[in-house]
Amino acid sequence: MDSADCPLCRDEGLDILWRDARCRVARVAHPDYPGYCQVLWDAHVREWTDLAPADRTHCLAVVSVVEEVLRTLLVPDKINLAALGNQVPHLHWHVIARFRDDAHWPDPIWAPRRREGLLRSLDRARLVRELEAGLGATGTSTP
Amino acid sequence: MDSADCPLCRDEGLDILWRDARCRVARVAHPDYPGYCQVLWDAHVREWTDLAPADRTHCLAVVSVVEEVLRTLLVPDKINLAALGNQVPHLHWHVIARFRDDAHWPDPIWAPRRREGLLRSLDRARLVRELEAGLGATGTSTP
């Protein structure tokens, strides 16, 4: 998959919560996981170690703030982090708030569903506000 | 789960390839994935963001070298990274070399198996040698 075919090279269909000059934070519309965000690196980079060290540091700092925001807003039993990309080989991190009574616990969300999970609500405006508190307002560092 | 019950607080049953004063690299004995390593943080820390920033940097530097070593030795179609910990809430990173003809492709390895995957061999001694080349010899920074 090259950049022209890549859904993560465009914003179409993505719910972008925050962005800077290098990456975006999107909310994933997953029916079981309201506390599911992704950090999407802007450049069409395949593997984590294809990023220059300074970009790795920046990317992980954003992932870490997303994790902290989800911990603050939802107090989950666990956060799951993953950079997979088998289907869309454009670097993106999954940051998922997990609960003991969610649909797949204790398995990863890619395992078969175990139950009708209990859903928590998470207000989009609060999520954006907390991300901006942790990362700075969207646009402030955008070229 | 506290530290006394935690399997990752001990080395028992783990195939440790490399260690320093803060973390270990272990090989996972997975029948489908010879190129499957874990970076195990030594302290019984639950979440990524429970690590101090300097420890995050160190941990990710080790994860990155493990990824690079697997890329060098196996030339996989993709690397999968994940820190989940729902079952063992002690910080550990999965670093998995994936191939288009492996048992779960293009799904994560936690999804249902799709096929009898093709196996690559990966010699343990070569893996240790490359890790030491990237990270320094085991023991050199151990207290």
XYZ file of C-alpha atoms in Angstrom:
286
model
C 0.000 0.000 0.000
C 1.472 3.313 -0.987
C 0.496 6.725 0.214
C -2.067 7.315 -2.569
C -4.198 4.364 -1.396
C -3.681 4.871 2.310
C -6.712 5.868 4.409
C -4.454 7.269 7.149
C -2.737 9.651 4.743
C -6.061 11.503 4.566
C -8.445 12.664 7.266
C -11.540 11.340 5.504
C -13.759 9.365 7.816
C -11.555 10.073 10.803
C -12.736 11.860 13.929
C -9.675 14.015 14.587
C -9.533 15.284 18.183
C -6.161 16.986 18.111
C -3.292 17.534 15.723
C 0.093 19.143 15.468
C 2.644 19.381 12.663
C 3.612 15.716 12.887
C 0.673 13.647 14.062
C -3.015 13.450 14.846
C -5.097 11.981 17.649
C -8.311 10.386 16.368
C -11.199 8.797 18.185
C -12.119 5.336 16.954
C -15.851 4.722 16.526
C -15.812 1.256 18.116
C -19.164 0.081 19.464
C -17.582 -1.619 22.494
C -14.850 0.888 23.338
C -15.745 4.537 23.817
C -12.290 5.093 25.287
C -10.428 4.068 22.135
C -8.122 6.583 20.454
C -5.401 6.329 17.858
C -2.274 8.387 17.388
C -1.711 8.629 13.631
C 1.691 9.663 12.414
C 1.222 12.040 9.464
C 4.014 10.767 7.214
C 3.421 7.416 5.512
C 5.923 5.493 7.619
C 5.609 1.733 7.924
C 7.485 0.655 11.045
C 8.152 2.261 14.397
C 11.901 2.070 13.804
C 11.516 3.831 10.458
C 10.909 6.967 12.533
C 13.912 9.105 13.394
C 14.701 9.029 17.127
C 13.363 12.559 17.720
C 10.106 11.599 16.018
C 9.838 8.450 18.129
C 10.178 10.598 21.226
C 7.493 12.982 20.000
C 5.122 10.219 18.955
C 5.438 8.391 22.259
C 4.960 11.604 24.191
C 1.617 12.042 22.417
C 0.677 8.397 23.033
C 1.548 8.889 26.697
C -0.690 11.946 27.031
C -3.556 10.103 25.345
C -3.067 7.270 27.837
C -3.042 9.724 30.746
C -6.184 11.472 29.502
C -8.066 8.177 29.184
C -6.875 7.153 32.652
C -8.062 10.457 34.096
C -11.452 10.485 32.384
C -12.375 6.804 32.620
C -10.234 5.248 35.393
C -9.915 2.016 33.399
C -8.701 -1.310 34.779
C -5.993 -1.314 32.117
C -4.728 0.619 29.154
C -3.797 -1.353 26.039
C -1.225 0.107 23.651
C -0.417 -1.344 20.257
C 1.206 -0.474 16.942
C 0.246 -3.259 14.544
C -0.420 -2.038 11.004
C -0.750 -5.383 9.216
C -3.825 -4.125 7.378
C -2.882 -0.448 7.113
C 0.932 -0.227 7.124
C 1.057 3.434 8.128
C 2.308 3.980 11.651
C -0.562 4.366 14.111
C -0.857 3.606 17.787
C -3.971 2.161 19.372
C -4.656 3.464 22.893
C -7.594 1.633 24.435
C -9.188 1.931 27.877
C -10.128 -1.543 29.084
C -12.447 -2.705 31.856
C -13.055 -6.031 33.571
C -16.641 -5.987 32.327
C -15.897 -4.984 28.736
C -16.682 -7.170 25.721
C -13.284 -8.938 25.424
C -11.696 -8.800 28.887
C -9.160 -10.206 29.716
C -8.281 -10.781 26.070
C -7.059 -8.160 23.597
C -9.918 -6.531 21.699
C -8.905 -8.457 18.569
C -9.767 -11.800 20.178
C -13.310 -13.194 19.910
C -15.898 -11.264 21.907
C -16.729 -12.878 25.257
C -19.835 -10.992 26.329
C -22.046 -7.982 25.872
C -19.746 -5.490 27.526
C -20.760 -2.678 29.841
C -20.312 0.661 28.081
C -19.014 3.861 29.670
C -19.834 7.159 28.099
C -17.054 9.557 27.249
C -17.947 13.012 26.100
C -16.028 14.130 23.024
C -15.715 17.751 24.159
C -14.161 16.677 27.485
C -11.752 14.423 25.651
C -10.654 17.277 23.380
C -10.319 19.615 26.357
C -8.104 17.191 28.272
C -5.977 16.464 25.203
C -5.455 20.180 24.669
C -4.585 20.587 28.354
C -1.920 17.883 28.009
C -0.650 18.624 24.521
C -1.441 22.260 23.795
C -4.264 23.536 21.646
C -4.687 22.056 18.182
C -3.093 24.269 15.618
C -0.674 26.009 17.921
C 2.240 24.048 16.495
C 0.766 23.318 13.062
C 2.687 24.944 10.196
C -2.053 -9.177 41.256
C 0.754 -7.976 43.452
C 4.426 -8.571 43.009
C 4.463 -11.779 45.093
C 2.093 -13.517 42.653
C 3.504 -12.012 39.481
C 5.257 -14.354 37.029
C 7.136 -11.428 35.441
C 8.665 -10.416 38.768
C 10.652 -13.648 38.551
C 12.672 -15.208 35.751
C 11.175 -18.672 36.235
C 10.062 -20.214 32.983
C 11.351 -17.264 30.962
C 13.982 -17.542 28.257
C 15.977 -14.404 29.027
C 18.127 -13.278 26.079
C 19.460 -10.040 27.476
C 19.141 -7.912 30.591
C 20.344 -4.730 32.140
C 19.655 -3.036 35.460
C 16.087 -2.064 34.512
C 14.648 -4.592 32.098
C 14.966 -7.928 30.360
C 14.443 -9.179 26.820
C 12.843 -12.619 26.731
C 12.004 -14.923 23.863
C 8.434 -16.163 23.835
C 8.031 -19.872 23.089
C 5.112 -19.419 20.688
C 4.587 -22.300 18.245
C 3.616 -19.942 15.393
C 6.030 -17.076 15.988
C 9.747 -17.796 16.309
C 10.381 -14.041 16.016
C 8.426 -13.134 19.136
C 10.223 -11.352 21.967
C 9.084 -9.452 25.023
C 10.694 -6.551 26.820
C 9.901 -7.045 30.505
C 10.310 -4.091 32.803
C 11.867 -5.330 36.060
C 9.833 -3.251 38.530
C 6.207 -4.307 39.039
C 4.712 -1.340 37.213
C 1.197 -1.587 35.820
C 0.824 1.054 33.124
C 3.184 2.625 30.632
C 2.552 6.074 32.110
C 3.404 4.801 35.598
C 7.012 4.803 34.361
C 9.058 7.923 34.939
C 9.902 9.706 31.661
C 13.553 8.606 31.724
C 12.453 5.003 32.189
C 9.985 5.307 29.291
C 12.839 6.479 27.102
C 15.022 3.586 28.188
C 12.267 1.006 27.791
C 11.356 2.192 24.306
C 14.992 2.282 23.282
C 15.215 -1.412 24.175
C 11.937 -2.174 22.359
C 13.290 -0.342 19.316
C 16.503 -2.381 19.265
C 14.515 -5.608 19.578
C 12.398 -4.483 16.627
C 15.515 -3.648 14.611
C 17.125 -6.993 15.414
C 14.021 -8.904 14.328
C 13.840 -6.829 11.143
C 17.496 -7.559 10.392
C 17.347 -11.278 11.101
C 13.943 -12.127 9.646
C 12.984 -9.325 7.211
C 9.330 -9.599 8.257
C 6.391 -8.072 6.398
C 5.481 -6.183 9.564
C 6.467 -5.767 13.170
C 3.690 -5.730 15.755
C 4.273 -3.891 19.040
C 1.913 -4.046 21.992
C 1.765 -3.385 25.722
C -1.465 -4.965 26.938
C -1.161 -6.572 30.389
C -4.803 -7.411 31.040
C -3.825 -10.850 32.290
C -0.434 -9.983 33.783
C -0.527 -6.312 34.815
C 3.240 -5.899 34.926
C 4.589 -3.724 32.127
C 5.821 -5.822 29.217
C 6.079 -5.104 25.509
C 5.346 -7.677 22.848
C 7.572 -7.377 19.761
C 6.449 -9.793 17.070
C 7.765 -10.387 13.553
C 4.807 -10.990 11.243
C 4.591 -12.474 7.761
C 1.890 -12.623 5.107
C 1.891 -16.394 5.336
C 1.869 -16.658 9.132
C -0.955 -18.239 11.122
C -3.008 -15.084 11.796
C -2.109 -12.614 9.038
C -3.442 -9.954 8.549
C -5.011 -10.095 12.006
C -3.241 -9.578 15.317
C -1.923 -12.840 16.786
C -4.682 -12.703 19.420
C -7.412 -13.127 16.805
C -8.532 -16.619 15.740
C -5.956 -18.570 13.753
C -6.556 -18.456 9.991
C -4.216 -21.136 8.700
C -1.246 -23.362 9.376
C 1.389 -20.673 9.112
C 4.770 -21.030 7.485
C 7.493 -21.056 10.131
C 10.872 -19.330 9.871
C 13.717 -20.537 12.009
C 15.566 -18.071 14.157
C 18.671 -19.221 15.934
C 18.785 -18.213 19.591
C 22.539 -17.578 19.589
C 22.257 -15.185 16.627
C 19.412 -13.381 18.341
C 21.481 -12.925 21.499
C 24.489 -11.788 19.478
C 22.478 -9.143 17.611
C 20.807 -7.928 20.811
C 24.192 -7.546 22.456
C 25.484 -5.711 19.396
C 22.581 -3.262 19.663
C 22.271 -2.982 23.420
C 25.636 -3.915 24.883
C 26.551 -7.197 26.505
C 24.256 -8.582 29.183
C 25.559 -7.776 32.582
C 27.652 -4.791 31.594
C 25.164 -2.380 33.131
C 23.640 -4.729 35.720
C 24.310 -3.654 39.305
